[in-house]
Short mmCIF file of N, CA, C and O in Angstrom, two decimals:
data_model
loop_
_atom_site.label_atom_id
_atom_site.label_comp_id
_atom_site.label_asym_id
_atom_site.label_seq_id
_atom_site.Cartn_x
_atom_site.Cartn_y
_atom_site.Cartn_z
N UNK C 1166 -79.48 -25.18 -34.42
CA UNK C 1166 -79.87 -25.92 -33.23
C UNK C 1166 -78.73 -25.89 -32.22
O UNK C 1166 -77.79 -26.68 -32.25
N UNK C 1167 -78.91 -24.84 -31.24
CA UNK C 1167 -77.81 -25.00 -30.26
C UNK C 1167 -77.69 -26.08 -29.40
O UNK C 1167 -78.74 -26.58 -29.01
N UNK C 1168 -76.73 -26.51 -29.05
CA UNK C 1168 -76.53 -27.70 -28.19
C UNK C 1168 -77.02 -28.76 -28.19
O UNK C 1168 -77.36 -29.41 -27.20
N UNK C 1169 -77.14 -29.14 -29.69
CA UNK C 1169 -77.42 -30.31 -30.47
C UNK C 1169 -75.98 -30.96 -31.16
O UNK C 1169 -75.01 -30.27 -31.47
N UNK C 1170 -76.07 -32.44 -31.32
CA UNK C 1170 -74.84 -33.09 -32.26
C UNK C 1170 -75.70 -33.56 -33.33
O UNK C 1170 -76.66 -34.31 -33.13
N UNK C 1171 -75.40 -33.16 -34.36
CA UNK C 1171 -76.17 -33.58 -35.56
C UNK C 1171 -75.05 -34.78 -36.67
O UNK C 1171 -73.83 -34.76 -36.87
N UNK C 1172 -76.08 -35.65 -37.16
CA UNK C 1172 -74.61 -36.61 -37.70
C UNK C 1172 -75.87 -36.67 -39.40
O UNK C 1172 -76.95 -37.22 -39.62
N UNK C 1173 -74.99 -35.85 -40.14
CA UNK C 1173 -75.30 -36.27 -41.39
C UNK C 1173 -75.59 -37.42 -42.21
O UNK C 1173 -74.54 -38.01 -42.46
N UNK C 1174 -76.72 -38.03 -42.77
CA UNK C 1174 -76.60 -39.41 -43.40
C UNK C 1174 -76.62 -39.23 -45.14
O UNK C 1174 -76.77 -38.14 -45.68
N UNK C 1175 -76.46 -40.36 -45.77
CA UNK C 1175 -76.27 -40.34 -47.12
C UNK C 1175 -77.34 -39.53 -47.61
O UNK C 1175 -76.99 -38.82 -48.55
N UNK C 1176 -78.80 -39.40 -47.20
CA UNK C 1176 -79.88 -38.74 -47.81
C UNK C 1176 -79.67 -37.10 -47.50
O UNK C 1176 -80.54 -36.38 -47.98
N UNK C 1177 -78.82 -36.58 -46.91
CA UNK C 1177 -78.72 -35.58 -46.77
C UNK C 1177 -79.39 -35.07 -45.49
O UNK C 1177 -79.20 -33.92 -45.12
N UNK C 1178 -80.13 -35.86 -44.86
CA UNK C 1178 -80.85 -35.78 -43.79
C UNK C 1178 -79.99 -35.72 -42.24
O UNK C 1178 -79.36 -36.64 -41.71
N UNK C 1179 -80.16 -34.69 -41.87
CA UNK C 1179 -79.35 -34.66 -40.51
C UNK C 1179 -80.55 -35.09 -39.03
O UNK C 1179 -81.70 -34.79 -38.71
N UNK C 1180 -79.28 -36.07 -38.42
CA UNK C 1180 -80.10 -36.91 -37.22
C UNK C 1180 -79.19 -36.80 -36.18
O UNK C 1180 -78.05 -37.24 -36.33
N UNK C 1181 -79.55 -36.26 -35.13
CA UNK C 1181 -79.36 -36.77 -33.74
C UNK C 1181 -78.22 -37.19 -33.18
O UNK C 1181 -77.98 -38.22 -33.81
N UNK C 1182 -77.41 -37.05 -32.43
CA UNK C 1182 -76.49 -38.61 -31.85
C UNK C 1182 -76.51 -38.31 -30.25
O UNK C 1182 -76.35 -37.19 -29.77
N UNK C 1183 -76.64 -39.06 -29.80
CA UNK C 1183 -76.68 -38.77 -28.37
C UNK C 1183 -74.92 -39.02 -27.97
O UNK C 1183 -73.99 -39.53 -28.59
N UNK C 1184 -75.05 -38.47 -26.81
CA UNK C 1184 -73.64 -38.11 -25.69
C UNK C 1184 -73.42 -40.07 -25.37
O UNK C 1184 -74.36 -40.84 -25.15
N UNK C 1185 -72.01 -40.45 -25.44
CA UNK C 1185 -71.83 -41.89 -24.67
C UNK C 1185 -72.38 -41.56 -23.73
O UNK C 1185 -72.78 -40.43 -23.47
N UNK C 1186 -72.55 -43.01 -22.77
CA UNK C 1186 -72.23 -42.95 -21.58
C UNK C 1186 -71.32 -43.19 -20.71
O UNK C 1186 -71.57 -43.41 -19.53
N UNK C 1187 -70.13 -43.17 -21.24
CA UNK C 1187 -69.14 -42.98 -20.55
C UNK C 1187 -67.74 -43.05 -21.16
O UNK C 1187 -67.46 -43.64 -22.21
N UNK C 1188 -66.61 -42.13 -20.11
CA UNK C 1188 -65.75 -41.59 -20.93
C UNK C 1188 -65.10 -42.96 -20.68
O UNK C 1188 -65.33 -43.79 -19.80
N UNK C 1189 -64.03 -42.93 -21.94
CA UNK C 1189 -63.17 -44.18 -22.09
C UNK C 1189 -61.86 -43.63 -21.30
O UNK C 1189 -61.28 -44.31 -20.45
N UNK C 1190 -61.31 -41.75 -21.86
CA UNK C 1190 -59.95 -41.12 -21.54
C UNK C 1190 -59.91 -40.54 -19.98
O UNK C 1190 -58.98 -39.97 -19.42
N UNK C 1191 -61.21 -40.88 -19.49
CA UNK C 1191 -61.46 -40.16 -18.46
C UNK C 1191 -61.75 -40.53 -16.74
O UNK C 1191 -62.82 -40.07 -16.34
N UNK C 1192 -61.24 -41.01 -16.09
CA UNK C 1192 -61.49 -41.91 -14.83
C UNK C 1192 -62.95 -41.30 -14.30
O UNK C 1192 -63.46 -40.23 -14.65
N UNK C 1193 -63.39 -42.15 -13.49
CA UNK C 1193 -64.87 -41.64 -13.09
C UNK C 1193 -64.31 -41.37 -11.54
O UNK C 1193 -63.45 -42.05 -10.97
N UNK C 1194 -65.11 -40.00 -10.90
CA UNK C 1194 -64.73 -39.33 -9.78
C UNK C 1194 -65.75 -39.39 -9.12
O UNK C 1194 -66.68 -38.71 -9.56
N UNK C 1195 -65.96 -40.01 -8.09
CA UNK C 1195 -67.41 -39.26 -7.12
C UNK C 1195 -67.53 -38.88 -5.93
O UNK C 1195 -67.59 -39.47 -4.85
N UNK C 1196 -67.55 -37.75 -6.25
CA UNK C 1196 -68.32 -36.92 -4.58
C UNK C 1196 -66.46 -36.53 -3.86
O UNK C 1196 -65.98 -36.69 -2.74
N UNK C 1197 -65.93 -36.02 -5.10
CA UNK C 1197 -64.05 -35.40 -4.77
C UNK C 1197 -63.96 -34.01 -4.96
O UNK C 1197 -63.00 -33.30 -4.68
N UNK C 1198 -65.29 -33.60 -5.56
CA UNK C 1198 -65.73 -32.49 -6.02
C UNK C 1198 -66.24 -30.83 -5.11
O UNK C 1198 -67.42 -30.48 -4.98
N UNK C 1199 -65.24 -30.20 -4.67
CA UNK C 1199 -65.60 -29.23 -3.64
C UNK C 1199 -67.06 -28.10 -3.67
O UNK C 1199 -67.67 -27.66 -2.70
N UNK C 1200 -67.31 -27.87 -5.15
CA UNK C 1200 -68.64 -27.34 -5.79
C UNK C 1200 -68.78 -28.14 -6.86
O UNK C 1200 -68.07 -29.12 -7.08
N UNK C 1201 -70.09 -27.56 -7.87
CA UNK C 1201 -70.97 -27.68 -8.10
C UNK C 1201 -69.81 -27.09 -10.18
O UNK C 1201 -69.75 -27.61 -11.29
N UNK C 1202 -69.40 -26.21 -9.71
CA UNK C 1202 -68.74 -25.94 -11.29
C UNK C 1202 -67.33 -26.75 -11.28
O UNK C 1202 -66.92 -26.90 -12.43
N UNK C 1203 -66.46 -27.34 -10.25
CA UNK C 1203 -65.14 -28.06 -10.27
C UNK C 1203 -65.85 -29.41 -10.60
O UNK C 1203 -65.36 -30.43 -11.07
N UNK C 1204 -66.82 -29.22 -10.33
CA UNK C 1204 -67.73 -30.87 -11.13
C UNK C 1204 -67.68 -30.77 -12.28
O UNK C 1204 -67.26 -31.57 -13.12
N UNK C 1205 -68.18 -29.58 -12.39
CA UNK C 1205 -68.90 -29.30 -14.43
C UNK C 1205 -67.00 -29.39 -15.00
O UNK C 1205 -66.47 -30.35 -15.56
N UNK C 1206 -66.41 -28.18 -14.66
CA UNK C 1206 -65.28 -28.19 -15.49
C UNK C 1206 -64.59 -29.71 -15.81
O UNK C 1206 -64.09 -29.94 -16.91
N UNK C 1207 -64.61 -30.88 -14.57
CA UNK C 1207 -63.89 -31.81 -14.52
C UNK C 1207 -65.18 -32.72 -15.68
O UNK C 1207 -64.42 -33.22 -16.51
N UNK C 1208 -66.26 -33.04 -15.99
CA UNK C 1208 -66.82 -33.53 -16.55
C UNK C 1208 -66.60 -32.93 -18.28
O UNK C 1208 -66.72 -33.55 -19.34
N UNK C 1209 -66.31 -31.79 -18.05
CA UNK C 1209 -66.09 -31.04 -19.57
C UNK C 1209 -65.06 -31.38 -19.86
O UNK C 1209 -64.89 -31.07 -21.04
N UNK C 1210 -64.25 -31.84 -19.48
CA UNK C 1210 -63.10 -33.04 -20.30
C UNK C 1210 -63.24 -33.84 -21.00
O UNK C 1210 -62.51 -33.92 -22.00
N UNK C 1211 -64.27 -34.80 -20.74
CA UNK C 1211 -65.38 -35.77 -21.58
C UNK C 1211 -65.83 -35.76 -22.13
O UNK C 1211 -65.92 -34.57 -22.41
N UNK C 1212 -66.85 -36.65 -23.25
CA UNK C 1212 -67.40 -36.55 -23.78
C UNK C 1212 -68.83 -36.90 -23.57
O UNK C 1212 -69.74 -36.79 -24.39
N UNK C 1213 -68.87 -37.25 -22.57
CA UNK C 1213 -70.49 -37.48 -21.94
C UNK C 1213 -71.07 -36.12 -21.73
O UNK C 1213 -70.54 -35.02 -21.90
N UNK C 1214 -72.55 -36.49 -21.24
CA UNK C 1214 -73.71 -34.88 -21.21
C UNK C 1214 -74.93 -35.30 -20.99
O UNK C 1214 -75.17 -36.29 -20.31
N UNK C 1215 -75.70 -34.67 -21.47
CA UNK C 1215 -77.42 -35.08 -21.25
C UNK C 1215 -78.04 -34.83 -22.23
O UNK C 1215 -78.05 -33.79 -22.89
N UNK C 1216 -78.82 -36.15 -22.44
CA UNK C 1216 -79.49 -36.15 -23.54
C UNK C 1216 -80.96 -36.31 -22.97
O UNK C 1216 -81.46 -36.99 -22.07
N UNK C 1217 -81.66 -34.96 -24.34
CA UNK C 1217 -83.29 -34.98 -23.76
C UNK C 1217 -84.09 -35.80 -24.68
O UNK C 1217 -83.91 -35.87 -25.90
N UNK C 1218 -84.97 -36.40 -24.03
CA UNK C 1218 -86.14 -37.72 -25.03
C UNK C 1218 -87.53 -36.98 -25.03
O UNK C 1218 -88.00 -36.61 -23.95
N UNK C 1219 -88.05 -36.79 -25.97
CA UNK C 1219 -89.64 -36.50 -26.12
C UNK C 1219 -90.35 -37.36 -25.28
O UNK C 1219 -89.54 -38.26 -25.07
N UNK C 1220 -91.71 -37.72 -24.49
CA UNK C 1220 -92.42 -38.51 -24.14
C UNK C 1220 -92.53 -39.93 -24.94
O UNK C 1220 -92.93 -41.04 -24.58
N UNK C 1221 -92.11 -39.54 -25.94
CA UNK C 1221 -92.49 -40.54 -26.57
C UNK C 1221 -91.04 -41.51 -26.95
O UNK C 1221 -91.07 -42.59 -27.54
N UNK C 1222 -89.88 -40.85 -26.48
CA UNK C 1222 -88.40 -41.58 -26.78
C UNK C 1222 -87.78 -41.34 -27.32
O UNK C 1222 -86.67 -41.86 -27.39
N UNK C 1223 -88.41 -39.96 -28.31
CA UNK C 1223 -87.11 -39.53 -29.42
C UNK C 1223 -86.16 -38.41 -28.73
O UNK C 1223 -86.34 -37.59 -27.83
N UNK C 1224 -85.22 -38.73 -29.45
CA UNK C 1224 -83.52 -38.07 -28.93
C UNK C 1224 -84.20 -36.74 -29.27
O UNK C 1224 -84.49 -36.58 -30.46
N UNK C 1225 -84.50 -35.76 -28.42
CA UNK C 1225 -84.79 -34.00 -28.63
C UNK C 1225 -83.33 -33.10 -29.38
O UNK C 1225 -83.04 -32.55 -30.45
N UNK C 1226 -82.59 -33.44 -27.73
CA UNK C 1226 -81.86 -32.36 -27.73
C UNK C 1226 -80.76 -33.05 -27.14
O UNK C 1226 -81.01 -33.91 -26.29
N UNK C 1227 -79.61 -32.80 -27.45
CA UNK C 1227 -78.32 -33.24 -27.11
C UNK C 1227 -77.12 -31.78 -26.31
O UNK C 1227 -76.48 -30.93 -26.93
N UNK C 1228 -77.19 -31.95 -25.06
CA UNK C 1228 -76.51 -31.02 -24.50
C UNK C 1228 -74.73 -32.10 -23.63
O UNK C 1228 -74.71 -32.79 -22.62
N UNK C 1229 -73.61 -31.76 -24.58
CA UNK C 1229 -72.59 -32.44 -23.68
C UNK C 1229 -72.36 -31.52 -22.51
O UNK C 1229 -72.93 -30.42 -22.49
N UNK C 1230 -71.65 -31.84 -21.64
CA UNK C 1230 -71.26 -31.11 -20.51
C UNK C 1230 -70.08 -29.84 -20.97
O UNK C 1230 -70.02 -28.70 -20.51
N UNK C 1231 -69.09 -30.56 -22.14
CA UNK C 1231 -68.09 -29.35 -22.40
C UNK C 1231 -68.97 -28.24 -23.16
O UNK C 1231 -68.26 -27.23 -23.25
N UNK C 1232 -69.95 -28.05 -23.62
CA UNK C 1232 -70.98 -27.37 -24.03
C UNK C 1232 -71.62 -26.76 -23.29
O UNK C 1232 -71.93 -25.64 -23.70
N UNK C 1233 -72.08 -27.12 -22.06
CA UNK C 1233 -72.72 -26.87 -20.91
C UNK C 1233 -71.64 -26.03 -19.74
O UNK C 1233 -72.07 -25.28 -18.86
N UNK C 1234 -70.38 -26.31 -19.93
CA UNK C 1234 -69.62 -25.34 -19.31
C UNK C 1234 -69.22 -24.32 -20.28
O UNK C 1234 -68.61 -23.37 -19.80
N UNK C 1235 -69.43 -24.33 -21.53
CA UNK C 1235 -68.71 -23.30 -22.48
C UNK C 1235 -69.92 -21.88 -22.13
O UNK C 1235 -69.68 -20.68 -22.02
N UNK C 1236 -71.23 -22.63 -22.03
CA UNK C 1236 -72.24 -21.54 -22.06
C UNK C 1236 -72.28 -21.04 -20.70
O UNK C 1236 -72.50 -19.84 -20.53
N UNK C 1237 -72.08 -21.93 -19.53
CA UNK C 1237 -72.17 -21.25 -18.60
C UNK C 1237 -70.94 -20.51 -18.00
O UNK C 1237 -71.18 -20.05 -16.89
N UNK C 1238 -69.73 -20.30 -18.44
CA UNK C 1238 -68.78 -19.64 -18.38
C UNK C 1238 -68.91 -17.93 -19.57
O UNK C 1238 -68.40 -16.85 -19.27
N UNK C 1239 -69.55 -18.14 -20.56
CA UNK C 1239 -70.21 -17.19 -21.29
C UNK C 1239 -71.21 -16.16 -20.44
O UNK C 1239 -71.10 -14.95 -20.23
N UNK C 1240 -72.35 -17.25 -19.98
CA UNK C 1240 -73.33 -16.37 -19.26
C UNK C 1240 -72.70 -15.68 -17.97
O UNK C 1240 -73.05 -14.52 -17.74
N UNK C 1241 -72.24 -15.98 -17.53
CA UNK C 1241 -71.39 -15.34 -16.36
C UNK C 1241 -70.48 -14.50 -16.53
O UNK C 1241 -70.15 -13.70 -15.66
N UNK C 1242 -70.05 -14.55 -17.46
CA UNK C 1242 -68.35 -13.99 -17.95
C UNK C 1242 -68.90 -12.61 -17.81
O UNK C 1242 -70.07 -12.50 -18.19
N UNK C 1243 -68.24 -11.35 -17.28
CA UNK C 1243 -68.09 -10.05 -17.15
C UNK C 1243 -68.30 -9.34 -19.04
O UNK C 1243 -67.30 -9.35 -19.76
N UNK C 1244 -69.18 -8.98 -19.39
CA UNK C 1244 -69.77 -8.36 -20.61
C UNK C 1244 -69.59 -6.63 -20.57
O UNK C 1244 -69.56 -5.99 -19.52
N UNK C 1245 -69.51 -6.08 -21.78
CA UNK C 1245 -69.37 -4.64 -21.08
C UNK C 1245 -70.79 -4.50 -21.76
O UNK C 1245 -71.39 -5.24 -22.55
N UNK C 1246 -71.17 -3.18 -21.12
CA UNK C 1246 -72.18 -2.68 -21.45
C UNK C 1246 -73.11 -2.19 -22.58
O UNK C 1246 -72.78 -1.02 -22.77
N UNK C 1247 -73.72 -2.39 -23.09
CA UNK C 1247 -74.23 -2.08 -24.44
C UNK C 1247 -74.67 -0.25 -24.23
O UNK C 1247 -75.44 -0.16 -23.28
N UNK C 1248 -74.50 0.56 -24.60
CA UNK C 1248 -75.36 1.38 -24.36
C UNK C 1248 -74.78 2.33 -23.20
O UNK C 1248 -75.36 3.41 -23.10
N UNK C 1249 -73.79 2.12 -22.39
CA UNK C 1249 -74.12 1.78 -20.80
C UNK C 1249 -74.42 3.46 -20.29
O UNK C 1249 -74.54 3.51 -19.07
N UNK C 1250 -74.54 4.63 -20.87
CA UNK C 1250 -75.18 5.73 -20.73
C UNK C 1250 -76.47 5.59 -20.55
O UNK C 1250 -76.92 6.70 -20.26
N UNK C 1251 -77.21 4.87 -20.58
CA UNK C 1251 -78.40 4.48 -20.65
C UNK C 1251 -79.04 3.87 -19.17
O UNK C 1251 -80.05 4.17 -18.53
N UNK C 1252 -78.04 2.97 -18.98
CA UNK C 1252 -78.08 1.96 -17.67
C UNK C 1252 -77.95 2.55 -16.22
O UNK C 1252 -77.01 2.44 -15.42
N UNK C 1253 -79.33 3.29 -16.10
CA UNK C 1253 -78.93 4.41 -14.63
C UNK C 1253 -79.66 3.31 -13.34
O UNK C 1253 -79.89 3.76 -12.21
N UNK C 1254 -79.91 2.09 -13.67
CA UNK C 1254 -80.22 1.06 -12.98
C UNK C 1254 -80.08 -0.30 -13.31
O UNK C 1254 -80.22 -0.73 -14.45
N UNK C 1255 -79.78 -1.09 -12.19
CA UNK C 1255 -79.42 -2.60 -12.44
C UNK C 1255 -81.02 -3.29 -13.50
O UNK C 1255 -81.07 -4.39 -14.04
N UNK C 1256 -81.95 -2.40 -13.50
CA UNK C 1256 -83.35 -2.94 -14.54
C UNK C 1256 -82.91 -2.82 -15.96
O UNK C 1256 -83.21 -3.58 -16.88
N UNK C 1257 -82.05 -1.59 -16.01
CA UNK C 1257 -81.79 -1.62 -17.20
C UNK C 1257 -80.44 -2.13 -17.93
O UNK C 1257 -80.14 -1.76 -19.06
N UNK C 1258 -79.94 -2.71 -17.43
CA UNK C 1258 -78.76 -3.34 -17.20
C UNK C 1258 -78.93 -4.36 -18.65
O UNK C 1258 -80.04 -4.89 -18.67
N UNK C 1259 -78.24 -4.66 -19.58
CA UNK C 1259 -78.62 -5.53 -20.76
C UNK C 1259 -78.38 -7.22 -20.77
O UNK C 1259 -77.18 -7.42 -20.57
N UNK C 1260 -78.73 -7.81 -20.85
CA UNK C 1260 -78.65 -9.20 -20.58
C UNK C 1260 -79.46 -10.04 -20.18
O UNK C 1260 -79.12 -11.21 -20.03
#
């Protein structure tokens, strides 16, 4: 389960934990932020994030923010080519 926190209990049963809401080590900043990723990086210090609820209230999915910048620094990050003899257009481009 990617970008889930799972907290083991005595039954062996793994459950859920959602993100605090708020950092204790971390001063709160608003609107000091020049973009949109000097936000994310400065929030990925923390331990806060977003947590998703089913319709019905249950904890889904647990995404923190330092998680949320790890992947989106991944997806972006310069990859070499798989193949790249292959890639005689940006369609075929892998990713």
């Amino acid at each position: 389960m990617a970008g889930t926190v799972l907290k083991r209990e005595d039954d062996g049963a793994h459950h859920l934990v959602r993100t605090p809401r708020a950092n204790r080590n971390l001063s709160q900043k608003l609107g000091t932020f020049s973009t949109l990723s000097e936000g994310l990086d400065y929030a990925a210090l923390g331990v806060t994030g977003f947590n998703f609820y089913s319709p019905r209230g249950a904890l889904q999915k647990v995404l923190p923010y330092a998680q949320l910048r790890r992947q989106a620094l991944w997806r972006w990050s310069p990859k070499p080519a798989r193949n790249s003899w292959r890639c005689s257009s940006p369609a075929n481009m892998p990713g």
